[in-house]
Amino acid sequence: MSDEQVQSIDEKLRQAWRQEQKYYHVRGASRFIIWLVALLLVDFLIDWGIVFRARLGVQTGTLLLIVNVVVLGWVLWHEWLRHLRAFDAVLVSLDVEAKHPELRSLLVSYSQIQRDAPNQADVSTELIDAMRDQAVIQSKPLDFREVIDFGQLKKLLIVTGCILLFFVGLSVNWGAHFGVLLQRLVGSGQGYPTQTTIERVAGDLTVKAGDGVTILAKVSGITPDEGRVYLKAAEGAG
């Protein structure tokens, strides 16, 4: 068997391995993006719909950030990194033979003997050469990259694309809100923008205990039907 034939079969195994790694990169990145967008939307609903309206502390945003990091770390490992592996001719050969059972372990034997050749002193050199030649002949017309079917990712890529388009659309219309969300996740007390702007509020008032008080405010934009007044005691007040 010539050196060109050896290089040919080894290169085909490496091509199959690279195709496999590309498959896991695409699948892992797609699933990671889906989780990332989903978490951002859930964060927004919780923070804007509950935390901000209930005037809860900024610590809630930090807690959401920690949960996000933990979940995304798990997704990164479970859906992506754990599937990546260094090149191993025997493992790739097993994948190829699972797709092409007609090889009848020839490719695995070829890879094992080639890798462990120094330990095969008790095996006939002629037998090894004959086996390798047969492996090359049987595998020559095969494209090892066929063991990876990117068609299986079609639905996943469509879903990922739709989710990204949906999120981009939200970001265009609600860009300021998502910007505030990111600030609040890192502990900022930034408030969300509203369609009502308070232009002027009655100044300091001195009120006798038990008396009523009228607070006047001028707003622009959309005037809500009702509002809330939050009181904060001055420092040192009893």
Rosetta silent file (secondary structure, phi, psi, omega in degrees, C-alpha in Angstrom):
SEQUENCE: MSDEQVQSIDEKLRQAWRQEQKYYHVRGASRFIIWLVALLLVDFLIDWGIVFRARLGVQTGTLLLIVNVVVLGWVLWHEWLRHLRAFDAVLVSLDVEAKHPELRSLLVSYSQIQRDAPNQADVSTELIDAMRDQAVIQSKPLDFREVIDFGQLKKLLIVTGCILLFFVGLSVNWGAHFGVLLQRLVGSGQGYPTQTTIERVAGDLTVKAGDGVTILAKVSGITPDEGRVYLKAAEGAG
SCORE:     score description
SCORE:     0.000 S_00000001
   1 L     0.000  129.461 -176.282    0.000    0.000    0.000 S_00000001
   2 L   -76.043  162.025  176.955    1.464    3.347   -1.056 S_00000001
   3 H   -63.096  -33.332  179.450    1.970    6.357    1.204 S_00000001
   4 H   -63.495  -37.893  179.090   -0.588    8.243   -0.889 S_00000001
   5 H   -67.556  -40.525  178.088   -3.215    5.622   -0.080 S_00000001
   6 H   -62.616  -46.746  179.523   -2.435    5.821    3.637 S_00000001
   7 H   -62.320  -35.087 -178.626   -2.638    9.627    3.551 S_00000001
   8 H   -65.071  -48.793 -177.216   -5.884    9.402    1.603 S_00000001
   9 H   -70.826  -36.265  177.191   -7.710    7.214    4.115 S_00000001
  10 H   -66.195  -40.015  179.597   -6.301    9.130    7.085 S_00000001
  11 H   -67.450  -36.011  177.803   -7.355   12.430    5.560 S_00000001
  12 H   -66.045  -35.830  176.121  -10.853   11.089    4.923 S_00000001
  13 H   -66.403  -40.745  178.823  -11.091   10.126    8.589 S_00000001
  14 H   -67.768  -35.982  177.218   -9.989   13.621    9.605 S_00000001
  15 H   -62.738  -41.680  178.268  -12.519   15.161    7.217 S_00000001
  16 H   -63.994  -39.981  178.439  -15.262   13.099    8.867 S_00000001
  17 H   -64.542  -43.404  178.425  -14.043   14.232   12.305 S_00000001
  18 H   -64.047  -37.430  177.220  -14.017   17.897   11.244 S_00000001
  19 H   -64.367  -39.022  179.121  -17.525   17.490    9.834 S_00000001
  20 H   -65.275  -44.220  179.541  -18.652   15.993   13.126 S_00000001
  21 H   -64.837  -38.027  177.723  -17.138   18.863   15.144 S_00000001
  22 H   -63.074  -40.088  178.522  -18.760   21.400   12.819 S_00000001
  23 H   -59.711  -47.332 -178.764  -22.110   19.672   13.378 S_00000001
  24 H   -68.511  -32.996  176.543  -21.754   19.919   17.158 S_00000001
  25 H   -65.056  -46.283 -179.159  -20.646   23.563   16.939 S_00000001
  26 H   -64.922  -45.948 -179.595  -23.684   24.526   14.862 S_00000001
  27 H   -65.119  -44.465 -179.078  -26.098   22.540   17.029 S_00000001
  28 H   -64.234  -43.530  179.985  -24.561   23.761   20.277 S_00000001
  29 H   -64.765  -39.839 -179.930  -24.510   27.421   19.212 S_00000001
  30 H   -63.556  -45.867 -179.877  -28.127   27.247   18.023 S_00000001
  31 H   -67.383  -36.100  178.356  -29.387   25.763   21.277 S_00000001
  32 H   -63.753  -42.037  179.314  -27.316   28.232   23.297 S_00000001
  33 H   -62.750  -42.620  179.301  -28.852   31.157   21.385 S_00000001
  34 H   -59.755  -46.832  179.373  -32.376   29.832   21.993 S_00000001
  35 H   -64.247  -40.525 -178.823  -31.721   29.567   25.732 S_00000001
  36 H   -62.080  -47.655 -179.917  -30.068   32.998   25.831 S_00000001
  37 H   -64.968  -42.010 -179.846  -32.996   34.742   24.142 S_00000001
  38 H   -61.057  -42.516 -179.777  -35.518   32.828   26.249 S_00000001
  39 H   -66.572  -39.641  178.616  -33.770   33.823   29.475 S_00000001
  40 H   -62.939  -41.078  179.202  -33.571   37.484   28.440 S_00000001
  41 H   -66.723  -41.159  177.711  -37.296   37.535   27.697 S_00000001
  42 H   -64.862  -41.976  177.175  -38.126   35.848   31.015 S_00000001
  43 H   -57.761  -43.833 -178.196  -35.810   38.302   32.812 S_00000001
  44 H   -64.183  -44.861 -179.632  -37.593   41.213   31.167 S_00000001
  45 H   -62.694  -41.212 -179.767  -41.059   39.935   32.085 S_00000001
  46 H   -70.360  -46.643 -173.617  -40.011   39.345   35.696 S_00000001
  47 H   -72.772  -47.508 -177.415  -38.022   42.554   36.130 S_00000001
  48 H   -77.057  -40.147 -174.959  -40.278   44.970   34.261 S_00000001
  49 H   -81.369  -24.674 -175.765  -43.594   43.297   35.051 S_00000001
  50 H  -123.043  -59.616 -172.727  -42.998   42.477   38.718 S_00000001
  51 H   -62.282  -49.323 -176.645  -39.765   43.762   40.266 S_00000001
  52 L   -67.357  -42.669 -177.656  -39.872   47.299   38.839 S_00000001
  53 L   -69.697  -31.899 -179.983  -43.602   47.796   39.393 S_00000001
  54 L   -88.324    0.133  179.784  -43.434   46.481   42.955 S_00000001
  55 L    55.287   44.656  176.415  -40.364   48.651   43.644 S_00000001
  56 L   -77.387  166.588 -175.984  -38.354   45.694   44.908 S_00000001
  57 L   -67.700  161.355 -179.762  -34.642   46.086   45.655 S_00000001
  58 L   -69.505  -13.869  178.640  -31.899   46.076   43.021 S_00000001
  59 H   -62.217  -24.976  179.535  -30.634   42.817   44.525 S_00000001
  60 H   -62.603  -39.854  178.010  -33.357   41.043   42.550 S_00000001
  61 H   -63.257  -40.418  177.438  -31.615   41.945   39.289 S_00000001
  62 H   -63.567  -38.571  177.627  -28.339   40.523   40.594 S_00000001
  63 H   -63.766  -41.848  176.579  -30.140   37.322   41.558 S_00000001
  64 H   -60.670  -40.876  179.858  -31.573   37.042   38.036 S_00000001
  65 H   -62.834  -42.242  179.557  -28.074   37.502   36.601 S_00000001
  66 H   -63.147  -43.987  178.258  -26.674   34.715   38.776 S_00000001
  67 H   -60.683  -42.189  179.232  -29.480   32.371   37.717 S_00000001
  68 H   -60.468  -45.873 -178.540  -28.810   33.235   34.059 S_00000001
  69 H   -62.070  -42.398 -179.997  -25.086   32.515   34.373 S_00000001
  70 H   -64.149  -47.358 -178.324  -25.737   29.152   36.045 S_00000001
  71 H   -64.570  -46.207 -178.915  -28.328   28.080   33.467 S_00000001
  72 H   -67.141  -33.093  175.624  -26.271   29.238   30.474 S_00000001
  73 H   -63.745  -42.208  177.374  -23.172   27.548   31.888 S_00000001
  74 H   -64.183  -43.760  179.403  -25.071   24.270   32.117 S_00000001
  75 H   -61.981  -43.978 -179.835  -26.422   24.697   28.569 S_00000001
  76 H   -57.902  -42.803 -179.379  -22.942   25.521   27.244 S_00000001
  77 H   -75.784  -50.845 -171.615  -21.515   22.334   28.719 S_00000001
  78 H   -70.468  -37.325 -174.205  -24.441   19.937   28.231 S_00000001
  79 H   -97.938   -8.616 -172.828  -25.500   21.013   24.738 S_00000001
  80 L  -136.111  -72.726 -167.249  -22.126   21.995   23.261 S_00000001
  81 H   -63.390  -36.557 -175.807  -18.729   21.500   24.910 S_00000001
  82 H   -68.716  -14.733 -179.749  -19.170   17.945   26.170 S_00000001
  83 H   -90.446  -11.106 -179.889  -19.725   16.698   22.619 S_00000001
  84 L   -81.682  142.423 -178.470  -16.419   18.055   21.300 S_00000001
  85 L  -149.681  155.419  176.623  -13.499   15.637   21.231 S_00000001
  86 L   -71.049  160.258 -178.639   -9.962   15.364   19.954 S_00000001
  87 L   -65.178  128.488  174.835   -9.355   13.381   16.784 S_00000001
  88 L  -137.053  111.926 -174.213   -9.343    9.621   17.361 S_00000001
  89 H   -59.550  -36.591 -177.750   -9.104    7.495   14.220 S_00000001
  90 H   -68.107  -44.624 -179.885  -10.682    4.453   15.888 S_00000001
  91 H   -63.968  -40.773  178.056  -13.738    6.356   17.171 S_00000001
  92 H   -66.126  -39.167  178.071  -14.266    8.000   13.788 S_00000001
  93 H   -61.294  -39.419  177.315  -13.863    4.614   12.102 S_00000001
  94 H   -62.194  -40.639  177.837  -16.588    3.203   14.347 S_00000001
  95 H   -63.831  -41.803 -179.438  -18.900    6.042   13.278 S_00000001
  96 H   -65.072  -43.248 -177.989  -18.138    5.392    9.612 S_00000001
  97 H   -70.996  -25.375  174.283  -18.747    1.654    9.937 S_00000001
  98 H   -66.030  -30.991  177.673  -22.043    2.283   11.724 S_00000001
  99 H   -84.159  -29.922 -177.918  -23.115    4.066    8.531 S_00000001
 100 L  -127.264   77.321 -178.494  -21.456    1.508    6.239 S_00000001
 101 H   -62.719  -15.497  179.528  -21.706   -1.962    7.839 S_00000001
 102 H   -65.440  -14.537  178.425  -20.417   -3.501    4.613 S_00000001
 103 H   -71.800  -21.888  173.917  -16.899   -2.564    5.751 S_00000001
 104 L    51.071   51.408  174.424  -17.126   -5.375    8.348 S_00000001
 105 L    68.293    7.465  179.031  -14.668   -3.825   10.853 S_00000001
 106 H   -62.490  -42.865 -176.075  -11.967   -3.389    8.205 S_00000001
 107 H   -69.169  -39.345  177.972  -11.658    0.338    8.859 S_00000001
 108 H   -64.479  -44.804  178.449  -11.509   -0.088   12.648 S_00000001
 109 H   -61.293  -41.452  177.655   -8.863   -2.786   12.318 S_00000001
 110 H   -58.060  -47.230 -177.233   -6.913   -0.554    9.933 S_00000001
 111 H   -68.698  -40.208 -178.536   -6.955    2.320   12.428 S_00000001
 112 H   -67.041  -45.842 -178.420   -6.124    0.161   15.443 S_00000001
 113 H   -69.345  -37.432  178.716   -3.207   -1.626   13.854 S_00000001
 114 H   -65.068  -39.333 -178.815   -1.874    1.573   12.332 S_00000001
 115 H   -73.583  -39.106 -174.419   -2.029    3.320   15.693 S_00000001
 116 L  -105.043   25.993 -176.627   -0.628    0.410   17.730 S_00000001
 117 H   -50.628  -42.355 -179.939    1.826   -0.857   15.153 S_00000001
 118 H   -60.775  -21.519 -178.762    4.806   -1.029   17.619 S_00000001
 119 H   -96.525    9.174 -175.351    2.772   -3.454   19.745 S_00000001
 120 L  -110.697   34.968 -175.548    1.918   -5.740   16.863 S_00000001
 121 L   -64.985  -26.455 -177.412    5.268   -7.520   16.529 S_00000001
 122 L   -86.557    2.613  179.839    3.600  -10.954   16.768 S_00000001
 123 L  -100.942  139.312 -178.516    1.302  -10.235   13.836 S_00000001
 124 L   -61.189  129.676  179.047    2.324  -11.134   10.307 S_00000001
 125 H   -62.471  -40.410  179.571    3.471   -8.083    8.342 S_00000001
 126 H   -62.440  -39.590 -179.928    1.987   -9.580    5.172 S_00000001
 127 H   -66.344  -39.819  178.562   -1.370  -10.056    6.928 S_00000001
 128 H   -63.499  -45.649 -179.838   -1.343   -6.457    8.164 S_00000001
 129 H   -62.850  -39.817 -179.803   -0.521   -5.147    4.704 S_00000001
 130 H   -65.671  -41.174  178.957   -3.264   -7.260    3.138 S_00000001
 131 H   -64.573  -42.787  179.570   -5.811   -6.028    5.661 S_00000001
 132 H   -64.173  -41.849  178.494   -4.831   -2.408    5.094 S_00000001
 133 H   -61.031  -42.474 -179.678   -5.010   -2.828    1.331 S_00000001
 134 H   -65.135  -39.009  178.508   -8.467   -4.341    1.643 S_00000001
 135 H   -62.854  -41.785  179.832   -9.595   -1.466    3.900 S_00000001
 136 H   -65.171  -43.660 -178.603   -8.379    1.091    1.365 S_00000001
 137 H   -63.374  -45.814 -176.878  -10.104   -0.710   -1.527 S_00000001
 138 H   -68.222  -34.232 -174.362  -13.421   -1.061    0.330 S_00000001
 139 H   -94.475   -9.985 -175.699  -13.482    2.516    1.622 S_00000001
 140 L   -55.418  -45.083 -178.251  -12.134    4.292   -1.455 S_00000001
 141 L   -78.187   -3.232 -174.345  -15.552    5.037   -3.060 S_00000001
 142 L   -92.904  143.852  172.641  -17.048    6.183    0.260 S_00000001
 143 L  -101.241  107.200 -174.988  -17.315    9.734    1.506 S_00000001
 144 H   -63.111  -22.809 -178.653  -16.729    9.463    5.245 S_00000001
 145 H   -67.419  -12.526  178.950  -18.345   12.853    5.815 S_00000001
 146 H   -67.246  -13.162  179.711  -21.710   11.226    5.099 S_00000001
 147 H   -66.893  -18.079  178.998  -21.752    9.945    8.683 S_00000001
 148 L  -107.419  121.792 -178.819  -22.889   13.449    9.680 S_00000001
 149 L  -106.990  100.601  179.158  -26.325   14.498    8.454 S_00000001
 150 H   -69.539  -13.930  176.684  -26.734   18.275    8.657 S_00000001
 151 H   -61.815  -24.807  178.383  -30.315   17.797    7.503 S_00000001
 152 H   -66.972  -18.886 -178.624  -31.144   16.867   11.093 S_00000001
 153 H   -92.142   -0.899 -174.181  -30.402   20.475   12.056 S_00000001
 154 H   -57.565  -51.757 -178.573  -32.845   21.991    9.579 S_00000001
 155 H   -63.666  -40.657  179.927  -35.742   22.428   12.013 S_00000001
 156 H   -62.119  -42.917 -179.818  -33.412   23.640   14.761 S_00000001
 157 H   -66.960  -36.794  177.746  -31.873   26.281   12.473 S_00000001
 158 H   -64.639  -45.566  179.187  -35.319   27.450   11.331 S_00000001
 159 H   -62.075  -43.924  179.875  -36.484   27.795   14.943 S_00000001
 160 H   -62.116  -43.308  178.424  -33.275   29.614   15.890 S_00000001
 161 H   -62.162  -43.405  179.552  -33.630   31.998   12.946 S_00000001
 162 H   -63.866  -41.704  179.495  -37.269   32.777   13.785 S_00000001
 163 H   -64.708  -40.759  178.745  -36.401   33.403   17.446 S_00000001
 164 H   -64.757  -42.699  178.131  -33.548   35.716   16.467 S_00000001
 165 H   -62.623  -41.831  178.494  -35.788   37.678   14.080 S_00000001
 166 H   -62.102  -42.498 -178.936  -38.436   37.959   16.791 S_00000001
 167 H   -69.393  -38.618  177.112  -35.871   39.191   19.311 S_00000001
 168 H   -62.407  -41.708  177.819  -34.387   41.680   16.837 S_00000001
 169 H   -60.938  -42.386  177.150  -37.901   43.018   16.199 S_00000001
 170 H   -64.459  -39.719 -177.839  -38.461   43.439   19.935 S_00000001
 171 H   -65.363  -34.063  179.096  -35.073   45.112   20.322 S_00000001
 172 H   -66.626  -44.049 -177.086  -35.912   47.673   17.630 S_00000001
 173 H   -84.165  -27.390 -176.600  -39.183   48.651   19.302 S_00000001
 174 L  -123.624   32.929 -176.417  -38.111   48.125   22.906 S_00000001
 175 H   -57.984  -42.607 -179.372  -34.400   48.849   22.647 S_00000001
 176 H   -63.428  -38.348 -179.962  -34.384   51.309   25.534 S_00000001
 177 H   -65.606  -43.134  179.847  -36.176   48.813   27.779 S_00000001
 178 H   -69.087  -32.312  175.274  -33.700   46.018   27.045 S_00000001
 179 H   -62.444  -43.184  177.636  -30.847   48.458   27.613 S_00000001
 180 H   -65.387  -39.335  178.976  -32.250   49.257   31.049 S_00000001
 181 H   -56.789  -46.500 -179.229  -32.735   45.536   31.730 S_00000001
 182 H   -62.127  -37.793  177.534  -29.028   44.862   31.152 S_00000001
 183 H   -66.883  -40.270 -178.686  -28.129   47.699   33.518 S_00000001
 184 H   -70.155  -28.953  178.334  -30.502   46.423   36.182 S_00000001
 185 H   -66.487  -25.877  179.146  -29.089   42.897   35.903 S_00000001
 186 L   -97.918   16.395  172.395  -25.697   44.235   37.033 S_00000001
 187 L    98.448    5.571  178.636  -27.212   46.009   40.024 S_00000001
 188 L   -76.290  145.304  177.882  -28.162   49.423   38.631 S_00000001
 189 L   -92.404   21.331 -178.228  -31.300   51.052   39.989 S_00000001
 190 L   -57.598  138.182  178.547  -32.114   52.484   36.557 S_00000001
 191 L   -94.373  153.343  179.027  -35.846   52.884   35.885 S_00000001
 192 L   -74.366  144.647  177.507  -37.626   51.805   32.727 S_00000001
 193 L   -67.574  148.380  178.524  -38.732   54.544   30.306 S_00000001
 194 L  -127.608  172.026  178.336  -42.442   55.380   30.248 S_00000001
 195 L   -92.536    6.849  177.303  -44.774   57.289   27.941 S_00000001
 196 E  -118.425  128.535  179.222  -45.538   59.746   30.721 S_00000001
 197 E  -114.443  124.837  176.809  -43.103   62.538   31.645 S_00000001
 198 E   -84.248  113.302 -176.990  -43.440   64.404   34.942 S_00000001
 199 E   -91.253  -34.114 -177.497  -42.578   68.024   34.155 S_00000001
 200 E  -155.196  139.844  178.424  -43.350   69.690   37.467 S_00000001
 201 E  -130.454  146.839  177.889  -44.357   68.648   40.974 S_00000001
 202 L   -53.032  140.352 -176.794  -45.430   70.796   43.926 S_00000001
 203 L   -73.426 -161.416 -178.604  -42.425   71.846   45.967 S_00000001
 204 L   -60.934  136.506 -179.605  -41.713   71.286   49.640 S_00000001
 205 L  -124.229  139.381  173.805  -44.841   71.393   51.789 S_00000001
 206 L  -105.413  118.851 -173.797  -45.174   71.827   55.513 S_00000001
 207 L  -122.073  132.220  176.919  -48.187   69.893   56.751 S_00000001
 208 L   -75.176  140.479 -179.587  -49.591   69.827   60.230 S_00000001
 209 L   -53.452  128.351  178.043  -50.089   66.378   61.669 S_00000001
 210 L    94.300  -16.480  179.606  -53.563   65.124   60.860 S_00000001
 211 L   -83.418  156.292  175.337  -54.235   67.657   58.091 S_00000001
 212 L   -83.044  166.779  179.968  -54.808   66.707   54.495 S_00000001
 213 L  -145.922  143.098  176.775  -52.506   67.766   51.673 S_00000001
 214 L  -112.859  124.069  178.963  -52.930   68.241   47.938 S_00000001
 215 L  -105.576  123.252  179.910  -49.956   67.473   45.718 S_00000001
 216 L  -101.772  140.045  179.090  -50.053   69.006   42.257 S_00000001
 217 E  -143.221  144.042  177.412  -48.134   67.590   39.321 S_00000001
 218 E  -114.538  128.001 -177.937  -47.920   68.465   35.633 S_00000001
 219 E  -126.665  158.720  174.673  -47.262   65.685   33.142 S_00000001
 220 E  -127.489  166.544 -175.655  -46.877   65.382   29.393 S_00000001
 221 E    87.297 -141.370  178.818  -47.340   62.454   27.059 S_00000001
 222 L   -83.975  124.449  179.519  -49.920   59.881   28.055 S_00000001
 223 L   -91.885  116.976 -178.859  -51.766   60.863   31.222 S_00000001
 224 L   -72.552  158.109  179.210  -52.619   57.799   33.304 S_00000001
 225 L   -69.397  -29.584 -179.891  -56.002   57.471   35.014 S_00000001
 226 L  -151.018  164.910  179.334  -54.342   57.066   38.383 S_00000001
 227 L  -145.626  178.317 -179.575  -50.933   57.098   39.996 S_00000001
 228 L  -126.747  145.750  175.990  -49.123   56.209   43.189 S_00000001
 229 L  -113.554  123.665  178.995  -47.197   58.324   45.644 S_00000001
 230 L  -103.090  127.302 -178.269  -44.279   56.663   47.432 S_00000001
 231 L  -101.494  138.383  178.094  -43.236   58.207   50.746 S_00000001
 232 L  -130.585  121.240 -178.612  -39.721   58.051   52.097 S_00000001
 233 L   -67.522  140.165  177.891  -38.965   59.222   55.636 S_00000001
 234 L   -69.039  154.740  179.642  -36.184   61.771   55.966 S_00000001
 235 L   -61.157  131.823  178.791  -33.012   60.683   57.692 S_00000001
 236 L    88.391   -5.680  179.967  -33.349   61.018   61.444 S_00000001
 237 L   -72.272  144.335 -179.594  -37.160   61.210   61.303 S_00000001
 238 L   -82.521    0.000    0.000  -38.957   59.323   64.026 S_00000001
